[in-house]
Amino acid sequence: MNDIARFEPVHNIAAVERDTGIAKDTLRVWERRYGFPTPARDANGERLYAPEQVDKLRLIRRLLDHGRRPARIVGASADELARMLDECLATSAAAPGCDGSLLELVRLHRSVELAQALRHALMKQGLQRFVADTVAPLAAAVGEAWMRGEVDVPEEHLFTEQVQNVLRGAIGAQAASGGRPRVLLTTFPEEEHVLGLLMAEAMLVPEGACCVSLGTRTPPADIRSAAVAGGFDIVGLSFSIAYPARQAIEGLLALREMLPTTVDIWAGGAAVRDKQKRLPGIRVVGDLDGTLAALQQWRAQHS
């Protein structure tokens, strides 16, 4: 048994799954196949992971999101992984992306200036373009900066709070009560990130959809009760990169069994991206444009 004293503080496998979004089964397979991660064991034989291994797993998860294959990256060192991620980011930099001045305001804790810049971009672009061209790239840039250690939790919270304030105000100004479809938005109990829900709502409301948000961390039984009692056509759920994919899939399939067949389920976010084949009866929305495509298809089917 490994000596775990040198690994303090440590994380159990469930915590690592929640933190990195990499499923427990995947971690065990990598351990056998690639020799990483290399957890210690406690007195009961349970796996315990050192912080530096969790940091490396976060890098691996980001590279997987950029299309890298596990066999080519799991055995690499943390420095090699960081260089690979920089290459991926440099490659994508040629495409339209984040306004660097906004990211700098996040880094410098300039909340007033950030709020003003966001409101200016909203007025100039309109709600849907603001979400697609400003909020989404900025959210990705903040996430990447956090992975590189350039943004800490307070800066991330500042970003999220300011974007939420701007989006909620804009959505409230356009929301209509009688539109179709009626969409109920929420997350599962262990998902606390609300920005994905707001971005989806901001894309749907200008199209005349009626959106009602339950906020985050709603138990499936409560989702079912609200969907049925409110006569909703669609239940939309968001899953951030930190949410374990296996847990998302299991929860969605269970919710599908609980809801009437007349209520559609849409799922979006990094945790369920490319998981459509494992989610029969559920619409996986890959991106913001996919949200509008899903809306158009629903209306065509229910016209």
Coordinates of C-alpha atoms in Angstrom, one line a residue:
M1 CA 0.0 0.0 0.0
N2 CA 1.3 3.5 -0.9
D3 CA 2.4 5.9 1.7
I4 CA -0.4 8.6 1.7
A5 CA 1.2 10.9 4.3
R6 CA 3.1 12.8 1.6
F7 CA -0.2 13.3 -0.5
E8 CA -2.0 15.5 2.1
P9 CA -4.4 17.0 1.4
V10 CA -6.0 14.2 -0.7
H11 CA -9.1 13.7 -2.7
N12 CA -11.2 10.6 -3.0
I13 CA -12.3 9.3 -6.4
A14 CA -15.8 10.8 -6.1
A15 CA -14.3 14.3 -5.4
V16 CA -12.0 13.9 -8.4
E17 CA -14.9 13.0 -10.7
R18 CA -16.8 16.0 -9.6
D19 CA -13.8 18.3 -9.9
T20 CA -12.5 17.2 -13.3
G21 CA -15.6 15.8 -15.0
I22 CA -13.8 12.6 -15.7
A23 CA -15.8 9.5 -14.7
K24 CA -14.7 7.1 -12.0
D25 CA -14.6 4.2 -14.4
T26 CA -12.4 6.2 -16.8
L27 CA -10.0 7.0 -14.0
R28 CA -9.7 3.3 -13.1
V29 CA -9.2 2.3 -16.8
W30 CA -6.4 4.9 -17.3
E31 CA -4.7 3.8 -14.1
R32 CA -4.5 0.2 -15.5
R33 CA -3.9 1.1 -19.1
Y34 CA -1.6 4.1 -18.9
G35 CA -0.2 4.0 -15.4
F36 CA -1.8 7.4 -14.5
P37 CA -3.3 8.5 -12.2
T38 CA -1.4 6.8 -9.4
P39 CA -3.6 7.1 -6.3
A40 CA -2.6 6.1 -2.9
R41 CA -4.9 3.9 -0.8
D42 CA -6.4 4.5 2.6
A43 CA -6.9 1.8 5.3
N44 CA -10.0 0.6 3.5
G45 CA -8.3 0.3 0.1
E46 CA -10.1 3.4 -1.3
R47 CA -8.2 5.5 -3.8
L48 CA -6.8 8.9 -2.7
Y49 CA -5.5 11.4 -5.2
A50 CA -2.8 14.0 -4.6
P51 CA -3.6 17.7 -5.6
E52 CA -1.0 17.7 -8.3
Q53 CA -2.6 14.6 -9.9
V54 CA -6.0 16.4 -9.9
D55 CA -4.4 19.4 -11.5
K56 CA -3.0 17.2 -14.2
L57 CA -6.3 15.6 -14.7
R58 CA -7.9 19.0 -15.3
L59 CA -5.4 19.7 -18.0
I60 CA -6.2 16.3 -19.6
R61 CA -9.9 17.1 -19.5
R62 CA -9.3 20.4 -21.3
L63 CA -7.2 18.7 -24.0
L64 CA -9.9 16.1 -24.5
D65 CA -12.4 18.9 -25.1
H66 CA -10.0 20.1 -27.8
G67 CA -10.1 16.7 -29.5
R68 CA -6.9 15.1 -28.2
R69 CA -7.0 11.3 -27.7
P70 CA -6.4 9.8 -24.2
A71 CA -3.7 7.5 -25.5
R72 CA -1.6 10.5 -26.6
I73 CA -1.9 12.6 -23.5
V74 CA -2.6 10.7 -20.3
G75 CA 1.1 9.6 -20.0
A76 CA 2.5 13.0 -20.6
S77 CA 3.9 15.2 -17.9
A78 CA 2.1 18.3 -16.6
D79 CA 4.5 20.6 -18.4
E80 CA 3.9 18.7 -21.7
L81 CA 0.2 18.9 -21.2
A82 CA 0.4 22.6 -20.5
R83 CA 2.4 23.2 -23.8
M84 CA -0.2 21.1 -25.7
L85 CA -3.0 23.2 -24.3
D86 CA -1.2 26.4 -25.2
E87 CA -0.9 25.1 -28.8
C88 CA -4.6 24.3 -28.9
L89 CA -5.4 27.8 -27.7
A90 CA -3.0 29.4 -30.1
T91 CA -4.6 27.4 -33.0
S92 CA -8.1 28.5 -32.0
A93 CA -7.0 32.2 -31.5
A94 CA -7.3 32.9 -35.2
A95 CA -11.1 32.4 -35.0
P96 CA -13.3 35.1 -33.6
G97 CA -13.0 34.9 -29.8
C98 CA -12.8 36.7 -26.5
D99 CA -12.2 40.4 -26.3
G100 CA -8.9 40.5 -24.4
S101 CA -9.9 43.8 -22.7
L102 CA -12.8 42.1 -21.0
L103 CA -10.7 39.3 -19.7
E104 CA -8.2 41.8 -18.3
L105 CA -11.0 43.5 -16.4
V106 CA -11.9 40.2 -14.9
R107 CA -8.2 39.6 -13.8
L108 CA -8.0 43.1 -12.3
H109 CA -11.3 42.8 -10.3
R110 CA -12.7 45.9 -12.1
S111 CA -16.4 44.9 -11.7
V112 CA -17.8 48.4 -12.5
E113 CA -15.8 48.7 -15.7
L114 CA -16.7 45.1 -16.6
A115 CA -20.4 45.7 -16.1
Q116 CA -20.3 48.8 -18.2
A117 CA -18.4 47.1 -21.0
L118 CA -20.8 44.2 -21.0
R119 CA -23.8 46.5 -21.2
H120 CA -22.2 48.4 -24.0
A121 CA -21.6 45.2 -26.0
L122 CA -25.2 44.1 -25.3
M123 CA -26.6 47.4 -26.7
K124 CA -24.4 47.2 -29.7
Q125 CA -24.9 43.5 -30.6
G126 CA -28.4 42.7 -29.4
L127 CA -29.1 39.9 -26.9
Q128 CA -28.5 36.8 -29.1
R129 CA -25.3 38.0 -30.7
F130 CA -24.1 39.3 -27.3
V131 CA -24.4 35.8 -25.9
A132 CA -22.8 34.1 -28.9
D133 CA -20.1 36.6 -29.7
T134 CA -19.2 38.0 -26.3
V135 CA -20.4 35.9 -23.4
A136 CA -19.6 32.5 -24.7
P137 CA -16.0 33.3 -25.8
L138 CA -15.4 35.2 -22.6
A139 CA -16.7 32.3 -20.5
A140 CA -14.3 30.0 -22.4
A141 CA -11.4 32.4 -21.9
V142 CA -12.1 32.7 -18.2
G143 CA -12.2 28.9 -17.9
E144 CA -8.9 28.5 -19.8
A145 CA -7.3 31.2 -17.7
W146 CA -8.4 29.4 -14.6
M147 CA -6.9 26.2 -15.8
R148 CA -3.5 28.0 -16.4
G149 CA -3.7 29.5 -12.9
E150 CA -4.1 33.1 -14.2
V151 CA -7.6 33.5 -12.7
D152 CA -8.6 32.5 -9.2
V153 CA -12.0 31.7 -7.7
P154 CA -12.8 35.4 -6.8
E155 CA -12.2 36.6 -10.3
E156 CA -14.3 33.8 -11.7
H157 CA -17.1 34.7 -9.3
L158 CA -16.8 38.3 -10.3
F159 CA -17.2 37.4 -14.0
T160 CA -20.1 35.1 -13.4
E161 CA -22.0 37.7 -11.2
Q162 CA -21.6 40.5 -13.7
V163 CA -22.6 38.4 -16.7
Q164 CA -25.7 37.1 -14.8
N165 CA -26.8 40.6 -13.9
V166 CA -26.6 41.8 -17.4
L167 CA -28.3 38.7 -18.9
R168 CA -31.1 38.7 -16.4
G169 CA -31.9 42.3 -17.1
A170 CA -31.9 41.8 -20.8
I171 CA -34.0 38.6 -20.6
G172 CA -36.5 40.3 -18.4
A173 CA -37.0 43.1 -20.8
Q174 CA -37.9 40.7 -23.7
A175 CA -39.7 37.9 -21.9
A176 CA -43.2 37.1 -22.9
S177 CA -45.6 34.8 -21.0
G178 CA -47.7 33.3 -23.8
G179 CA -45.2 32.0 -26.3
R180 CA -44.5 28.4 -27.3
P181 CA -42.8 26.3 -26.5
R182 CA -42.9 26.6 -22.8
V183 CA -39.5 25.7 -21.5
L184 CA -38.5 24.8 -18.0
L185 CA -34.8 25.4 -17.2
T186 CA -32.8 24.0 -14.3
T187 CA -29.9 21.8 -13.3
F188 CA -29.6 18.6 -11.3
P189 CA -28.8 18.8 -7.5
E190 CA -25.0 18.7 -7.8
E191 CA -24.8 21.2 -10.6
E192 CA -24.5 24.8 -9.3
H193 CA -23.4 26.6 -12.5
V194 CA -26.3 28.8 -13.8
L195 CA -24.6 30.6 -16.7
G196 CA -25.5 27.8 -19.2
L197 CA -29.1 28.2 -18.3
L198 CA -29.1 31.9 -18.7
M199 CA -27.3 31.7 -22.1
A200 CA -29.9 29.2 -23.4
E201 CA -32.7 31.4 -22.1
A202 CA -31.2 34.5 -23.8
M203 CA -31.2 32.6 -27.1
L204 CA -34.8 31.4 -26.8
V205 CA -36.6 34.4 -25.4
P206 CA -36.0 36.7 -28.4
E207 CA -37.6 33.9 -30.6
G208 CA -40.8 34.1 -28.6
A209 CA -40.4 31.0 -26.4
C210 CA -41.7 31.2 -22.8
C211 CA -38.9 30.3 -20.5
V212 CA -39.2 29.7 -16.7
S213 CA -36.1 29.0 -14.6
L214 CA -36.1 27.0 -11.4
G215 CA -32.4 27.9 -10.9
T216 CA -29.9 25.3 -10.0
R217 CA -29.8 22.1 -7.9
T218 CA -33.4 20.9 -8.5
P219 CA -34.2 17.2 -7.5
P220 CA -35.6 15.2 -10.4
A221 CA -38.9 14.6 -8.6
D222 CA -39.3 18.3 -8.3
I223 CA -38.5 18.8 -12.0
R224 CA -41.2 16.4 -12.9
S225 CA -43.8 18.0 -10.6
A226 CA -43.0 21.5 -12.0
A227 CA -43.0 20.3 -15.6
V228 CA -46.3 18.5 -15.4
A229 CA -48.1 21.1 -13.2
G230 CA -46.9 24.0 -15.3
G231 CA -47.8 22.3 -18.7
F232 CA -44.3 22.7 -20.0
D233 CA -43.4 21.4 -23.4
I234 CA -39.6 21.1 -22.8
V235 CA -37.3 20.6 -19.8
G236 CA -33.9 22.1 -20.5
L237 CA -30.9 21.1 -18.3
S238 CA -27.3 22.4 -18.4
F239 CA -24.2 20.5 -17.4
S240 CA -20.8 22.3 -16.9
I241 CA -17.5 20.7 -17.6
A242 CA -17.1 19.8 -13.9
Y243 CA -20.2 17.6 -13.9
P244 CA -19.4 13.9 -14.3
A245 CA -20.6 12.7 -17.7
R246 CA -21.7 9.3 -16.5
Q247 CA -23.8 10.9 -13.7
A248 CA -25.4 13.3 -16.2
I249 CA -26.3 10.4 -18.5
E250 CA -27.8 8.3 -15.7
G251 CA -29.8 11.3 -14.3
L252 CA -31.1 12.2 -17.7
L253 CA -32.3 8.7 -18.6
A254 CA -34.0 8.4 -15.2
L255 CA -35.7 11.8 -15.7
R256 CA -36.8 10.6 -19.2
E257 CA -38.6 7.7 -17.5
M258 CA -40.3 10.0 -15.0
L259 CA -41.6 12.6 -17.5
P260 CA -44.6 12.1 -19.9
T261 CA -43.5 11.5 -23.5
T262 CA -45.2 14.8 -24.4
V263 CA -42.5 16.7 -22.5
D264 CA -39.2 16.9 -24.4
I265 CA -35.8 17.0 -22.7
W266 CA -33.0 19.1 -24.0
A267 CA -29.5 18.8 -22.5
G268 CA -26.5 21.0 -23.1
G269 CA -23.1 21.8 -21.8
A270 CA -19.6 20.3 -21.9
A271 CA -20.5 17.2 -19.8
V272 CA -23.0 15.8 -22.3
R273 CA -21.4 17.1 -25.5
D274 CA -21.1 14.2 -28.1
K275 CA -23.2 11.9 -25.9
Q276 CA -26.3 11.8 -28.1
K277 CA -26.0 8.1 -28.9
R278 CA -26.1 7.3 -25.2
L279 CA -29.2 9.5 -24.6
P280 CA -32.1 8.1 -26.6
G281 CA -35.2 10.2 -26.3
I282 CA -33.3 13.2 -25.3
R283 CA -32.1 16.1 -27.4
V284 CA -28.4 17.0 -26.9
V285 CA -27.8 20.6 -27.8
G286 CA -24.2 21.0 -28.8
D287 CA -23.9 24.8 -28.8
L288 CA -25.9 28.0 -28.9
D289 CA -26.7 27.7 -32.6
G290 CA -28.0 24.2 -31.8
T291 CA -30.4 25.7 -29.3
L292 CA -32.1 27.7 -32.2
A293 CA -32.0 24.6 -34.4
A294 CA -33.7 22.6 -31.7
L295 CA -36.4 25.3 -31.3
Q296 CA -37.0 25.4 -35.1
Q297 CA -37.4 21.7 -35.3
W298 CA -39.8 21.6 -32.3
R299 CA -42.0 24.2 -33.9
A300 CA -42.0 22.4 -37.2
Q301 CA -43.1 19.2 -35.5
H302 CA -45.8 21.0 -33.4
S303 CA -47.1 23.4 -35.9

